[in-house]
Amino acid sequence: MSQITTFIPVNVGVVLDLDYLEANIALSCINMAVSDFYANHGDYKTRMVLTTRDSKKDVVGAAAAALDLIKNVEVQAILGPTTSMQADFVIGLGEKAQVPIISFSASSPSLTSTRSLYFFRATQNDSSQVNGIGALVQAFGWKEAVPIYMDNEYGEGIIPYLTDALQAVDAHVPYRSVISPSATDDQIAEELYKLMTMQTRVFIVHMFPSLGARVFAKAQEIGMMSGGYVWIMTDGPTVGLSTSPDPSVIDSMQGALGIKPYIPKTTELGNFRLRWKMKFQQDNADMVDAELNIYALQAYDATVALAMAIEKTGTANLGFRDANVSNTSATDLENLGISQNGPNLLRALSNTSFKGLTGDFFFNNGQLQPSAFEIVNMNANGGRRIGFWMPTKGLAKTLNSIANTTSTYSTSKSSLAPVIWAGDSTSIPKGWEIPTNGKKLRIGVPSPSTFGQFVKEKTDLNSNTTTVTGYSIAIFEAAVDSLPYAITYEYIPFVKPDGKPAGTYNDLVYQVYLKKYDAVVGDTTIIANRSKYVDFTLPYTESGVSMIVPIKDSRNKNAWVFLKPLTWDLWFTSFCFFVFIGFVVWVLEHGINEDFQGSPSHQIGTSFWFSFSTMVFAHRERVVSNLARIVVTIWCFVVLILTQSYTASLSSLLTVQQLQPTVTNVDELIKKGEFVGYPESSFVLEILKNLGFDESRLMAYNTPEECDRLFSRGSGNGGIAAAFEEVPYIKFFLSMYCSKYTMIKPTFKTGGFGFVFPIGSPLVADVSRAVLRVTEGDRMREIEDAWLGTQSSCQDSSTSVSSNSLSLKSFWGLFLITGIASISALMIFTTIFVYEHRAVLLQPSDLRTTWSKILVLFRILIQMDKTSSRSELNPNHIAIPGDLPPKDNDDDRNPNAQQPDQEEVQNINQLVVPNQERPAATEVNHENN
């Protein structure tokens, strides 16, 4: 006798839009999941009993269906609903009745903000894919993208996350295209035509597959699926449209990119596809082209998870308790019962995990965890995989390459397979174009600047048209002409109706940020504060702010101008060397040359006279010693160079115009409280304030002529002592007044002049490259000659004026050679002298100290001129090499020479001859006597 097994039924509700094919496919998977689960777990005591309600594609219908299931059927959980908008209402009912709501298709991130414990999302959150889309945009180098989304909670929920993801990769969202779910084909076409008039060619589509199919069909019809366009789909339209049975839908999406959750191919999944296909065709014979999608597979896994959780909770508390409502007239919502099993089922679902058809399945805070996403390129077969994206690894061609790599996050397009873009093109679209059928670029230009050559405006009164020209305009037009595509634009002067400026340059730049202008062309300086709101091209002029000051002729006309050619250190060094050379010549000559002999005053005078007279080569004294001749020859060469250089420098000081600035530094202006000029409506004013200038001492000017007049008056007479201006303006100003003013450093750095575009504008890169081509070519010289004139007749005003005085640095090598030669001659002379009088040094140390011996040698050197002419008086006298022999008429020729008496000769001999030789000396003296 067989045992009868008793199963406890557990009511579970299903809320779907049964008018949609996708909903019917999901429902069939739910039914198969129940059958498969209990077929594999026949010993389980619980059995899910499904009760299905049609939400009728309506939010209210979904809420009514859920209310009916909870109140009348007392379901323990609800699978569904289909859309995020429906789920938002149903979640509230589930929270109140403590009935878990498990949706496998409601993917809007906004549902997470409900913070309901009883909501479980069995599909990927839409926000989990936005970084993958950002990685695609970054990989192909696009700087702008326009999202096209539905005007409902599903469409709007992803936009904040998508915008943040694009900004993170330096991509801008210039426009958001919103399409109503009920939009007609004409309304869709109107919105697409609007997109065609914009520069951006990268579109991100996020909407229901049904609406997405209509958008792509219309885009193909009006030519937006041709070359140059980029279409990226989120997982919703990618999953729904790539499996569409309608060939025309697939054909309209050719070249688009799509991203969808990756489902590993397993044997279980393959077998299930075959079984489902057979069963679905049996149950729906008229739907022969239906295909499984990820939402149907997620419905299967969600059903299995719910069945496992129901079995875990048991059957003890499957009833509902009444709500504590005392009001007899309470509504159905107020009288809604509360599931006693809800908290237990909630915990069981949170702890359920298994390997399902879509991969590892488990809830973390009610959400499925992000997995790998598959990137597909739409083709005739629906979609061709070109790579993967993972939240932690980025882009990759295969999952194996992601698993095996240890590299950082990848956003390289080389990590993807080749893409066939819209229009069957293999060339990567640049992501933007200048629309030929759109409006012209509105380019704001400043009112005629302080220096009109940069921007000029001329109004034709007959036609009431304004022509804009100038240096800046010419460079921009030359750059645009060199672009590989055409740009249509119109200049709009930034002026009031009366022709006066409508604001400052900062105000003009801000108009681009406010989208009143598409660009600004003119003498607009690149500074940090402005770059917060706009993008600049590369500069086309030099950068910086510097100071203009008057110059004066500083030729010296005072009595001491003859001292200026040489610096004080060169004067001092020259004087020292004149004295030193005189001393060296005296040492080398006075013992053998009667011109350097005589009284001490005569010897000093002769030595100095000889040395200083070499300046004019007027020395008369003979030089006898070879060593002295070498020294004098070298010294005369040095003197020749010094005198010639001095003469040339003095001539320059007295004859050549010496233009020197009247002010040399900023601190001097601030300290003296001088008046300073600056261009009106310029950021230079802020620089001057930051430098410490008193605002009451600052004067604005509008034209170069006005600046010149202020300089002419002077700081104390209603004028200025200096003006601060940007370097390009200074160069033009100096070309007009090159003989009156000069530019003085330091230069305060700025970015130079650049053209202004909105942040993220794709034109910035192309125009910057075009500016480089212009500035590096001959065209730039032609523009400068045409608008700024030539400055060849003027000095380089940026060259700092330095002193014309000659310094020691220019001559130290000559002095070094002279010093070495002189010291060498002294050393040779000293060596010979000491050797000849070595007898003094060889005396016993007990008789004389070393110091006394040195003094003896010095006295011998001093007295050489007194003994040299009577050398025969002292037989111990040794002649110095190079000496001339004594002459008979010595006394007559040199009356200043003193004749030594016998006593003096004897004293000298006693100094030279040792004690043991003194008798011989005495004998000689006696004989002479």
Short mmCIF file of C-alpha atoms in Angstrom, two decimals, residues 56 257 899:
data_model
loop_
_atom_site.label_atom_id
_atom_site.label_comp_id
_atom_site.label_asym_id
_atom_site.label_seq_id
_atom_site.Cartn_x
_atom_site.Cartn_y
_atom_site.Cartn_z
CA LYS A 56 -2.47 45.78 -18.48
CA LEU A 257 26.93 49.27 -30.05
CA GLN A 899 130.86 106.94 -2.62
#
